[in-house]
Amino acid sequence: GIEKRELGRTYRYISRKMGMRILPAKAASYIPRFASMLNLSDRVQVKAINILKKARKKDVISGKGPCGCAAAAIYIASVLEGERRTQREVADVVGVTEVTIRNRYKEIAEALNIEEEVEKKAKEEEGGKKRKKKQ
């Protein structure tokens, strides 16, 4: 049979050529539940939803799994709002792989031009956590 991935790619290709916009199950509708399971603030939820809105406008998440998109948005928002959760933590709660989060994160962050900011903040928080442990 046809692989799900190949079918999705073909579907996205055809819809792009036809100028159609595909709206997947709303990734944003998953944000409150996942954020709550990760004990994240409302601020992070709002940020994640805004990230998804911008990503949708740039047509980055069209045809992608809503859970993976929600997971990446939560990861990005948690880092930017100073409540960092690791990709592993988010993946475990959401039920997607770290690779999925990494792929969606790269696509979304690049499209929104926030990759450097996220990487910088993630490193700062990582460094902060490591220093705290040594004390």
PDB file of C-alpha atoms in Angstrom:
ATOM      1  CA  GLY A   1       0.000   0.000   0.000  1.00  0.00           C
ATOM      2  CA  ILE A   2       0.840   3.665   0.064  1.00  0.00           C
ATOM      3  CA  GLU A   3       2.697   5.058   3.068  1.00  0.00           C
ATOM      4  CA  LYS A   4       0.765   7.604   5.119  1.00  0.00           C
ATOM      5  CA  ARG A   5       3.683  10.021   4.830  1.00  0.00           C
ATOM      6  CA  GLU A   6       3.788   9.806   1.026  1.00  0.00           C
ATOM      7  CA  LEU A   7       0.025  10.293   0.803  1.00  0.00           C
ATOM      8  CA  GLY A   8       0.249  13.381   3.033  1.00  0.00           C
ATOM      9  CA  ARG A   9       3.047  14.845   0.934  1.00  0.00           C
ATOM     10  CA  THR A  10       1.115  14.267  -2.276  1.00  0.00           C
ATOM     11  CA  TYR A  11      -2.028  15.775  -0.750  1.00  0.00           C
ATOM     12  CA  ARG A  12      -0.108  18.886   0.346  1.00  0.00           C
ATOM     13  CA  TYR A  13       1.575  19.177  -3.070  1.00  0.00           C
ATOM     14  CA  ILE A  14      -1.724  18.976  -4.980  1.00  0.00           C
ATOM     15  CA  SER A  15      -3.500  21.374  -2.636  1.00  0.00           C
ATOM     16  CA  ARG A  16      -0.631  23.884  -2.933  1.00  0.00           C
ATOM     17  CA  LYS A  17      -0.733  23.686  -6.735  1.00  0.00           C
ATOM     18  CA  MET A  18      -4.497  24.248  -6.647  1.00  0.00           C
ATOM     19  CA  GLY A  19      -4.111  27.172  -4.242  1.00  0.00           C
ATOM     20  CA  MET A  20      -6.153  25.408  -1.569  1.00  0.00           C
ATOM     21  CA  ARG A  21      -5.591  25.993   2.121  1.00  0.00           C
ATOM     22  CA  ILE A  22      -5.926  22.913   4.279  1.00  0.00           C
ATOM     23  CA  LEU A  23      -7.061  23.342   7.844  1.00  0.00           C
ATOM     24  CA  PRO A  24      -6.102  20.338   9.930  1.00  0.00           C
ATOM     25  CA  ALA A  25      -7.887  19.505  13.157  1.00  0.00           C
ATOM     26  CA  LYS A  26      -7.093  22.651  15.072  1.00  0.00           C
ATOM     27  CA  ALA A  27      -3.757  22.162  16.801  1.00  0.00           C
ATOM     28  CA  ALA A  28      -4.691  25.042  19.115  1.00  0.00           C
ATOM     29  CA  SER A  29      -7.531  23.004  20.605  1.00  0.00           C
ATOM     30  CA  TYR A  30      -4.927  20.646  22.122  1.00  0.00           C
ATOM     31  CA  ILE A  31      -2.936  23.403  23.825  1.00  0.00           C
ATOM     32  CA  PRO A  32      -4.939  23.813  27.077  1.00  0.00           C
ATOM     33  CA  ARG A  33      -4.926  20.093  27.885  1.00  0.00           C
ATOM     34  CA  PHE A  34      -1.251  19.528  27.098  1.00  0.00           C
ATOM     35  CA  ALA A  35      -0.137  22.744  28.825  1.00  0.00           C
ATOM     36  CA  SER A  36      -2.121  21.776  31.908  1.00  0.00           C
ATOM     37  CA  MET A  37      -0.527  18.303  31.952  1.00  0.00           C
ATOM     38  CA  LEU A  38       2.878  20.017  31.836  1.00  0.00           C
ATOM     39  CA  ASN A  39       1.915  22.495  34.606  1.00  0.00           C
ATOM     40  CA  LEU A  40       2.461  25.482  32.343  1.00  0.00           C
ATOM     41  CA  SER A  41       0.957  28.924  32.941  1.00  0.00           C
ATOM     42  CA  ASP A  42      -1.829  30.595  30.983  1.00  0.00           C
ATOM     43  CA  ARG A  43       0.849  32.907  29.585  1.00  0.00           C
ATOM     44  CA  VAL A  44       2.538  29.932  27.918  1.00  0.00           C
ATOM     45  CA  GLN A  45      -0.823  28.706  26.573  1.00  0.00           C
ATOM     46  CA  VAL A  46      -1.630  32.083  25.020  1.00  0.00           C
ATOM     47  CA  LYS A  47       1.884  32.302  23.531  1.00  0.00           C
ATOM     48  CA  ALA A  48       1.600  28.765  22.076  1.00  0.00           C
ATOM     49  CA  ILE A  49      -1.776  29.548  20.491  1.00  0.00           C
ATOM     50  CA  ASN A  50      -0.365  32.762  18.980  1.00  0.00           C
ATOM     51  CA  ILE A  51       2.607  30.828  17.609  1.00  0.00           C
ATOM     52  CA  LEU A  52       0.198  28.390  15.932  1.00  0.00           C
ATOM     53  CA  LYS A  53      -1.883  31.255  14.477  1.00  0.00           C
ATOM     54  CA  LYS A  54       1.220  32.825  12.942  1.00  0.00           C
ATOM     55  CA  ALA A  55       2.420  29.434  11.671  1.00  0.00           C
ATOM     56  CA  ARG A  56      -0.968  28.810  10.062  1.00  0.00           C
ATOM     57  CA  LYS A  57      -0.844  32.206   8.325  1.00  0.00           C
ATOM     58  CA  LYS A  58       2.586  31.297   6.939  1.00  0.00           C
ATOM     59  CA  ASP A  59       1.127  27.945   5.823  1.00  0.00           C
ATOM     60  CA  VAL A  60       3.721  25.960   7.785  1.00  0.00           C
ATOM     61  CA  ILE A  61       1.440  23.542   9.644  1.00  0.00           C
ATOM     62  CA  SER A  62      -0.976  22.751   6.853  1.00  0.00           C
ATOM     63  CA  GLY A  63      -1.309  18.972   6.475  1.00  0.00           C
ATOM     64  CA  LYS A  64       0.860  18.254   9.508  1.00  0.00           C
ATOM     65  CA  GLY A  65      -0.413  16.321  12.525  1.00  0.00           C
ATOM     66  CA  PRO A  66      -2.117  18.695  14.959  1.00  0.00           C
ATOM     67  CA  CYS A  67      -0.565  17.030  18.027  1.00  0.00           C
ATOM     68  CA  GLY A  68       2.962  17.476  16.687  1.00  0.00           C
ATOM     69  CA  CYS A  69       2.273  21.125  15.852  1.00  0.00           C
ATOM     70  CA  ALA A  70       0.728  21.743  19.275  1.00  0.00           C
ATOM     71  CA  ALA A  71       3.706  20.033  20.925  1.00  0.00           C
ATOM     72  CA  ALA A  72       6.231  22.199  19.068  1.00  0.00           C
ATOM     73  CA  ALA A  73       4.284  25.381  19.857  1.00  0.00           C
ATOM     74  CA  ILE A  74       4.165  24.438  23.551  1.00  0.00           C
ATOM     75  CA  TYR A  75       7.885  23.702  23.553  1.00  0.00           C
ATOM     76  CA  ILE A  76       8.675  27.064  21.900  1.00  0.00           C
ATOM     77  CA  ALA A  77       6.293  29.008  24.161  1.00  0.00           C
ATOM     78  CA  SER A  78       7.621  27.332  27.326  1.00  0.00           C
ATOM     79  CA  VAL A  79      11.169  28.345  26.397  1.00  0.00           C
ATOM     80  CA  LEU A  80      10.245  31.917  25.423  1.00  0.00           C
ATOM     81  CA  GLU A  81       8.188  32.457  28.590  1.00  0.00           C
ATOM     82  CA  GLY A  82      10.905  31.119  30.898  1.00  0.00           C
ATOM     83  CA  GLU A  83       9.016  27.948  31.874  1.00  0.00           C
ATOM     84  CA  ARG A  84      11.099  25.602  29.725  1.00  0.00           C
ATOM     85  CA  ARG A  85      10.042  22.017  29.294  1.00  0.00           C
ATOM     86  CA  THR A  86      12.342  19.714  27.360  1.00  0.00           C
ATOM     87  CA  GLN A  87      11.321  18.237  24.025  1.00  0.00           C
ATOM     88  CA  ARG A  88      11.363  14.850  25.799  1.00  0.00           C
ATOM     89  CA  GLU A  89       8.911  16.058  28.513  1.00  0.00           C
ATOM     90  CA  VAL A  90       6.548  17.519  25.920  1.00  0.00           C
ATOM     91  CA  ALA A  91       6.819  14.427  23.705  1.00  0.00           C
ATOM     92  CA  ASP A  92       5.933  12.103  26.601  1.00  0.00           C
ATOM     93  CA  VAL A  93       2.815  14.074  27.532  1.00  0.00           C
ATOM     94  CA  VAL A  94       1.598  14.660  23.976  1.00  0.00           C
ATOM     95  CA  GLY A  95       2.354  11.185  22.666  1.00  0.00           C
ATOM     96  CA  VAL A  96       4.577  12.148  19.744  1.00  0.00           C
ATOM     97  CA  THR A  97       8.298  11.527  19.257  1.00  0.00           C
ATOM     98  CA  GLU A  98      11.052  14.015  20.038  1.00  0.00           C
ATOM     99  CA  VAL A  99      11.931  13.878  16.341  1.00  0.00           C
ATOM    100  CA  THR A 100       8.408  15.068  15.456  1.00  0.00           C
ATOM    101  CA  ILE A 101       8.726  17.968  17.886  1.00  0.00           C
ATOM    102  CA  ARG A 102      12.182  18.819  16.552  1.00  0.00           C
ATOM    103  CA  ASN A 103      10.959  18.790  12.943  1.00  0.00           C
ATOM    104  CA  ARG A 104       7.851  20.899  13.654  1.00  0.00           C
ATOM    105  CA  TYR A 105       9.898  23.212  15.883  1.00  0.00           C
ATOM    106  CA  LYS A 106      12.443  23.837  13.112  1.00  0.00           C
ATOM    107  CA  GLU A 107       9.726  24.498  10.515  1.00  0.00           C
ATOM    108  CA  ILE A 108       7.718  26.822  12.768  1.00  0.00           C
ATOM    109  CA  ALA A 109      10.704  28.672  14.276  1.00  0.00           C
ATOM    110  CA  GLU A 110      12.277  29.257  10.855  1.00  0.00           C
ATOM    111  CA  ALA A 111       9.014  30.494   9.326  1.00  0.00           C
ATOM    112  CA  LEU A 112       8.405  32.880  12.247  1.00  0.00           C
ATOM    113  CA  ASN A 113      12.075  33.900  12.344  1.00  0.00           C
ATOM    114  CA  ILE A 114      12.403  33.072  16.059  1.00  0.00           C
ATOM    115  CA  GLU A 115      14.870  30.176  15.908  1.00  0.00           C
ATOM    116  CA  GLU A 116      17.850  32.165  17.273  1.00  0.00           C
ATOM    117  CA  GLU A 117      15.811  33.640  20.117  1.00  0.00           C
ATOM    118  CA  VAL A 118      14.471  30.219  21.163  1.00  0.00           C
ATOM    119  CA  GLU A 119      17.904  28.554  20.940  1.00  0.00           C
ATOM    120  CA  LYS A 120      19.484  31.353  22.993  1.00  0.00           C
ATOM    121  CA  LYS A 121      16.824  31.183  25.722  1.00  0.00           C
ATOM    122  CA  ALA A 122      16.917  27.382  25.813  1.00  0.00           C
ATOM    123  CA  LYS A 123      20.692  27.472  26.344  1.00  0.00           C
ATOM    124  CA  GLU A 124      20.365  30.168  29.033  1.00  0.00           C
ATOM    125  CA  GLU A 125      17.802  28.108  30.934  1.00  0.00           C
ATOM    126  CA  GLU A 126      19.843  24.934  30.531  1.00  0.00           C
ATOM    127  CA  GLY A 127      22.885  26.746  31.881  1.00  0.00           C
ATOM    128  CA  GLY A 128      20.859  28.160  34.754  1.00  0.00           C
ATOM    129  CA  LYS A 129      19.592  24.730  35.738  1.00  0.00           C
ATOM    130  CA  LYS A 130      23.086  23.237  35.599  1.00  0.00           C
ATOM    131  CA  ARG A 131      24.525  26.009  37.792  1.00  0.00           C
ATOM    132  CA  LYS A 132      21.753  25.601  40.364  1.00  0.00           C
ATOM    133  CA  LYS A 133      22.438  21.871  40.690  1.00  0.00           C
ATOM    134  CA  LYS A 134      26.140  22.451  41.477  1.00  0.00           C
ATOM    135  CA  GLN A 135      25.452  24.769  44.425  1.00  0.00           C
TER     136      GLN A 135
END
